[in-house]
Short mmCIF file of C-alpha atoms in Angstrom, two decimals:
data_model
loop_
_atom_site.label_atom_id
_atom_site.label_comp_id
_atom_site.label_asym_id
_atom_site.label_seq_id
_atom_site.Cartn_x
_atom_site.Cartn_y
_atom_site.Cartn_z
CA MET A 101 117.23 95.50 105.88
CA ASN A 102 114.95 98.58 105.73
CA GLU A 103 116.35 101.77 107.21
CA SER A 104 115.90 105.52 107.05
CA PRO A 105 117.61 107.20 104.05
CA ASP A 106 120.27 109.93 104.26
CA MET A 107 119.39 113.58 103.57
CA ILE A 108 119.97 113.44 99.77
CA GLN A 109 117.95 110.31 99.39
CA ALA A 110 115.21 111.70 101.48
CA ILE A 111 114.94 114.81 99.25
CA ILE A 112 115.14 112.79 96.08
CA LEU A 113 112.40 110.32 97.25
CA GLY A 114 110.27 113.07 98.53
CA ILE A 115 110.37 114.87 95.19
CA ILE A 116 109.64 111.59 93.54
CA GLN A 117 106.65 110.63 95.72
CA GLY A 118 105.12 114.20 95.67
CA ALA A 119 105.36 114.46 91.87
CA THR A 120 104.44 111.07 90.78
CA GLU A 121 101.52 110.67 93.17
CA PHE A 122 99.47 113.17 91.27
CA ILE A 123 101.02 113.18 87.88
CA PRO A 124 99.58 109.72 86.60
CA VAL A 125 102.87 107.74 86.29
CA SER A 126 102.75 105.72 89.44
CA SER A 127 104.54 106.85 92.75
CA SER A 128 104.63 103.28 94.02
CA GLY A 129 106.40 102.22 90.92
CA HIS A 130 108.72 105.07 90.96
CA LEU A 131 109.56 104.37 94.72
CA VAL A 132 110.50 100.80 93.67
CA ILE A 133 112.46 101.54 90.67
CA ALA A 134 114.54 104.50 91.93
CA PRO A 135 116.21 102.78 94.94
CA TRP A 136 116.65 99.60 92.78
CA LEU A 137 118.50 101.42 90.12
CA LEU A 138 120.54 103.59 92.49
CA GLY A 139 121.53 100.69 94.72
CA TRP A 140 119.87 102.12 97.76
CA GLU A 141 118.38 100.16 100.71
CA LYS A 142 114.71 99.93 100.59
CA PRO A 143 113.35 102.82 102.82
CA SER A 144 111.83 102.11 106.14
CA LEU A 145 108.08 101.76 106.67
CA LEU A 146 108.05 104.83 108.75
CA PHE A 147 109.67 106.93 106.01
CA ASP A 148 107.44 105.60 103.36
CA THR A 149 104.43 106.45 105.46
CA MET A 150 105.53 110.13 105.89
CA LEU A 151 106.20 110.50 102.27
CA HIS A 152 102.55 109.49 101.66
CA TRP A 153 101.36 111.75 104.42
CA GLY A 154 103.33 114.51 102.70
CA THR A 155 101.07 114.01 99.67
CA LEU A 156 98.08 113.95 101.92
CA ALA A 157 99.25 117.45 103.14
CA ALA A 158 99.51 118.59 99.69
CA ILE A 159 95.92 117.65 98.99
CA PHE A 160 94.72 119.63 102.01
CA ILE A 161 96.88 122.60 101.10
CA VAL A 162 95.23 122.81 97.68
CA PHE A 163 91.77 121.77 98.49
CA TRP A 164 91.12 122.89 102.08
CA ARG A 165 88.13 124.95 101.00
CA ASP A 166 86.65 121.98 99.21
CA PHE A 167 87.04 119.91 102.24
CA LEU A 168 85.39 122.34 104.62
CA ALA A 169 82.59 122.78 102.25
CA MET A 170 82.13 118.94 101.92
CA ILE A 171 82.44 118.28 105.67
CA ARG A 172 79.79 120.92 106.38
CA ALA A 173 77.53 119.62 103.47
CA TRP A 174 78.02 115.97 104.62
CA PHE A 175 76.77 116.73 108.24
CA LEU A 176 73.86 118.71 106.94
CA SER A 177 72.99 115.80 104.65
CA LEU A 178 72.72 113.55 107.70
CA ALA A 179 70.59 116.17 109.58
CA GLN A 180 68.38 116.96 106.67
CA ARG A 181 68.26 113.43 105.01
CA SER A 182 68.87 115.13 101.70
CA LEU A 183 71.56 114.94 99.05
CA ALA A 184 70.54 117.93 97.13
CA ASP A 185 73.76 119.65 97.93
CA PRO A 186 76.46 118.69 95.32
CA ASP A 187 79.20 119.06 98.02
CA ALA A 188 77.35 116.49 100.15
CA ARG A 189 77.07 114.07 97.34
CA VAL A 190 80.77 114.27 96.47
CA ALA A 191 81.52 113.64 100.14
CA TRP A 192 79.45 110.59 100.06
CA PHE A 193 81.01 109.53 96.83
CA ILE A 194 84.37 109.78 98.32
CA LEU A 195 83.46 107.56 101.27
CA VAL A 196 81.83 104.99 98.92
CA GLY A 197 84.72 105.17 96.48
CA THR A 198 87.20 104.40 99.29
CA LEU A 199 85.68 101.09 100.38
CA PRO A 200 86.93 98.91 97.43
CA ALA A 201 90.57 99.90 98.15
CA VAL A 202 90.13 99.18 101.80
CA LEU A 203 88.60 95.79 101.28
CA ALA A 204 91.31 94.90 98.69
CA ALA A 205 94.14 96.07 100.90
CA LEU A 206 92.81 93.88 103.80
CA ILE A 207 92.26 90.74 101.76
CA PHE A 208 95.32 90.89 99.60
CA GLU A 209 97.83 92.50 102.09
CA GLU A 210 100.63 89.97 101.98
CA PRO A 211 100.76 89.33 98.21
CA LEU A 212 100.56 93.15 97.46
CA GLU A 213 103.64 93.65 99.78
CA ALA A 214 105.56 90.94 98.01
CA MET A 215 105.01 92.60 94.71
CA PHE A 216 106.95 95.75 95.84
CA LEU A 217 110.07 93.58 95.89
CA ASN A 218 109.75 92.72 92.09
CA PRO A 219 110.88 95.34 89.50
CA VAL A 220 109.72 93.12 86.58
CA GLY A 221 106.20 93.30 88.06
CA VAL A 222 106.39 97.01 88.52
CA GLY A 223 107.47 97.29 84.87
CA PHE A 224 104.53 95.16 83.67
CA PHE A 225 101.98 97.24 85.71
CA LEU A 226 103.49 100.37 84.29
CA LEU A 227 102.53 99.05 80.90
CA VAL A 228 99.02 98.54 82.35
CA THR A 229 98.89 102.21 83.31
CA ALA A 230 100.03 103.35 79.87
CA ALA A 231 97.19 101.32 78.44
CA LEU A 232 94.55 102.60 80.79
CA LEU A 233 95.50 106.27 79.99
CA PHE A 234 95.69 105.60 76.18
CA ILE A 235 92.29 103.92 76.15
CA SER A 236 90.59 106.54 78.37
CA GLU A 237 91.75 109.26 75.87
CA GLN A 238 90.43 107.14 73.11
CA VAL A 239 87.02 106.91 74.77
CA THR A 240 86.95 110.76 75.50
CA ARG A 241 87.75 111.39 71.74
CA ARG A 242 84.70 109.46 70.77
CA ARG A 243 82.40 111.13 73.36
CA ARG A 244 79.96 113.81 72.29
CA GLY A 245 79.86 116.88 74.25
CA ALA A 246 82.17 118.23 76.97
CA GLY A 247 81.42 115.66 79.54
CA ARG A 248 79.93 115.83 83.11
CA THR A 249 81.13 117.84 86.12
CA LEU A 250 81.51 116.52 89.61
CA ALA A 251 78.04 117.91 90.50
CA GLN A 252 76.65 115.53 87.90
CA MET A 253 78.41 112.46 89.07
CA THR A 254 76.34 109.32 90.01
CA TRP A 255 76.63 106.52 92.55
CA LEU A 256 77.78 104.12 89.75
CA ASP A 257 80.45 106.61 88.80
CA ALA A 258 81.63 106.49 92.38
CA VAL A 259 81.74 102.77 92.55
CA VAL A 260 83.58 102.38 89.10
CA ILE A 261 86.22 104.94 90.11
CA GLY A 262 86.56 103.37 93.60
CA VAL A 263 87.33 99.95 91.93
CA ALA A 264 89.86 101.57 89.81
CA GLN A 265 91.57 103.00 92.86
CA ALA A 266 91.74 99.51 94.39
CA PHE A 267 93.61 98.24 91.36
CA ALA A 268 96.19 100.98 92.12
CA LEU A 269 97.46 99.13 95.11
CA LEU A 270 99.46 97.10 92.51
CA PRO A 271 102.91 98.84 92.29
CA GLY A 272 103.23 100.45 88.89
CA VAL A 273 99.41 100.92 88.51
CA SER A 274 99.02 104.79 89.01
CA ARG A 275 96.35 105.72 91.46
CA SER A 276 95.78 108.97 89.97
CA GLY A 277 96.04 107.47 86.46
CA SER A 278 93.59 104.67 87.05
CA THR A 279 91.03 106.87 88.84
CA MET A 280 91.23 109.50 86.10
CA ALA A 281 91.02 107.00 83.43
CA ALA A 282 87.87 105.50 85.11
CA GLY A 283 86.42 109.08 85.45
CA LEU A 284 86.94 109.81 81.77
CA GLY A 285 85.44 106.43 80.99
CA CYS A 286 82.34 107.37 82.88
CA GLY A 287 82.02 110.61 80.94
CA ILE A 288 83.53 113.05 83.30
CA GLN A 289 85.37 116.11 82.16
CA ARG A 290 89.20 115.59 82.18
CA ASP A 291 90.06 118.30 84.73
CA GLN A 292 87.10 117.31 86.90
CA ALA A 293 88.18 113.68 86.88
CA ALA A 294 91.53 114.78 88.07
CA ARG A 295 90.09 116.92 90.81
CA TYR A 296 88.02 114.05 92.06
CA SER A 297 90.92 111.68 91.85
CA PHE A 298 92.91 113.90 94.13
CA LEU A 299 89.96 114.31 96.67
CA LEU A 300 89.44 110.46 96.69
CA GLY A 301 92.95 109.78 97.58
CA SER A 302 92.89 111.59 100.99
CA PRO A 303 91.11 108.88 103.01
CA ALA A 304 93.24 106.16 101.43
CA PHE A 305 96.56 108.05 102.19
CA PHE A 306 95.47 108.77 105.75
CA GLY A 307 94.25 105.21 106.46
CA ALA A 308 97.11 103.51 104.87
CA GLY A 309 99.61 105.74 106.73
CA LEU A 310 97.81 105.27 110.03
CA LEU A 311 97.93 101.38 109.51
CA GLN A 312 101.70 101.61 108.87
CA ILE A 313 102.37 103.61 111.95
CA VAL A 314 100.56 101.00 113.99
CA LYS A 315 102.68 98.31 112.30
CA VAL A 316 105.88 100.30 113.16
CA MET A 317 104.91 100.54 116.80
CA GLN A 318 103.97 96.86 117.03
CA ALA A 319 107.30 95.90 115.52
CA ASP A 320 109.52 98.13 117.51
CA ALA A 321 108.42 101.41 118.88
CA SER A 322 112.08 102.54 119.26
CA THR A 323 112.44 102.92 115.43
CA LEU A 324 110.11 106.00 115.80
CA ASN A 325 113.10 107.92 117.17
CA GLU A 326 115.59 106.85 114.29
CA GLY A 327 116.43 109.18 111.52
CA LEU A 328 113.73 111.68 112.35
CA LEU A 329 115.42 114.66 110.36
CA PRO A 330 115.52 112.74 106.96
CA ILE A 331 111.89 111.60 107.64
CA ALA A 332 110.81 115.14 108.39
CA VAL A 333 112.61 116.41 105.23
CA GLY A 334 111.05 113.73 103.12
CA PHE A 335 107.52 114.80 104.43
CA VAL A 336 108.10 118.36 103.65
CA VAL A 337 109.61 117.85 100.24
CA SER A 338 106.79 115.46 99.36
CA ALA A 339 104.20 118.03 100.43
CA ILE A 340 105.87 120.87 98.39
CA SER A 341 106.40 118.79 95.25
CA GLY A 342 102.92 117.34 95.55
CA THR A 343 101.25 120.79 95.81
CA LEU A 344 103.20 122.01 92.76
CA ALA A 345 102.28 118.71 90.84
CA ILE A 346 98.50 119.27 91.70
CA HIS A 347 98.52 122.79 90.40
CA PHE A 348 100.51 121.84 87.37
CA LEU A 349 98.22 118.96 86.41
CA LEU A 350 94.88 120.75 86.86
CA ARG A 351 96.10 123.59 84.60
CA TYR A 352 97.59 121.03 82.07
CA LEU A 353 94.46 118.95 81.75
CA ARG A 354 92.30 121.92 80.95
CA THR A 355 93.74 122.07 77.42
CA ARG A 356 95.83 118.85 77.02
CA THR A 357 95.49 115.09 77.12
CA LEU A 358 96.97 112.22 79.02
CA TYR A 359 98.80 110.77 76.07
CA VAL A 360 102.13 111.97 77.16
CA PHE A 361 101.94 110.25 80.54
CA SER A 362 100.93 107.03 78.69
CA VAL A 363 104.07 107.19 76.52
CA TYR A 364 106.16 107.74 79.59
CA CYS A 365 104.79 104.85 81.44
CA LEU A 366 105.20 102.72 78.35
CA GLY A 367 108.76 103.68 78.03
CA LEU A 368 109.68 103.29 81.74
CA GLY A 369 107.96 99.90 81.91
CA LEU A 370 109.74 98.46 79.04
CA LEU A 371 113.09 99.92 80.27
CA THR A 372 112.41 98.54 83.70
CA ILE A 373 111.67 95.06 82.31
CA VAL A 374 114.75 94.97 80.08
CA LEU A 375 117.04 96.24 82.77
CA SER A 376 115.77 93.65 85.31
CA MET A 377 116.69 90.92 82.88
CA LEU A 378 120.35 91.92 82.38
CA PRO A 379 123.09 89.94 84.19
CA PHE A 380 124.23 92.76 86.70
#
């Protein structure tokens, strides 16, 4: 039975969610593996929602100026019927890039939820993340020039990266990892691909969280009053760790590659598969 975690569990899971949502090692995979290894009950839907909204808060904390500029430019693009402003184009790209994940979530909701109960599957998809990160870096090494900026993105880039985000609905496939890998594959600069990945995640986090809140209320609205303190702590810790992770990764990717995260996902994926097959 799903339940709200205690305070220690809330802090640990908040740290895991905030850090691994942006560092490309799969937050969904870690939130399946950590309770499984530690023998904890699966967290409640409400707690899981607030953890993800904590990472949404982290995006707004870091990029609030970008969002204000994009919102203003987006409305002006409607009034002027022009996409000359790069901020307006990025705003439209985010909207277009969100659609594949929305459609995939609506069509495959039940089988996707079932996958979150299978550590072997999570381990396998972590191997997929490892491969995506490695291949994207290999593509980048063979590319001539420094790559393109967000101002030079195209509609095709937005669709490709959006499809990559849809695949991240699978537990173990990193959302930030798959979208960054797709961005690199499209020829976008490494730190710019990371920046766009974070911005692209905001509608998905908000929409998924809102849908989960509706589910909780439809199932039993009284659960909204249960374990509110651990839920609040998880939200705050997720927001703080997420903010730190964003700043870290943006600085890291200016001079370094994604290989270390590929190796990490490979090791964790193999370890998870092996442990899940042991008789205990």
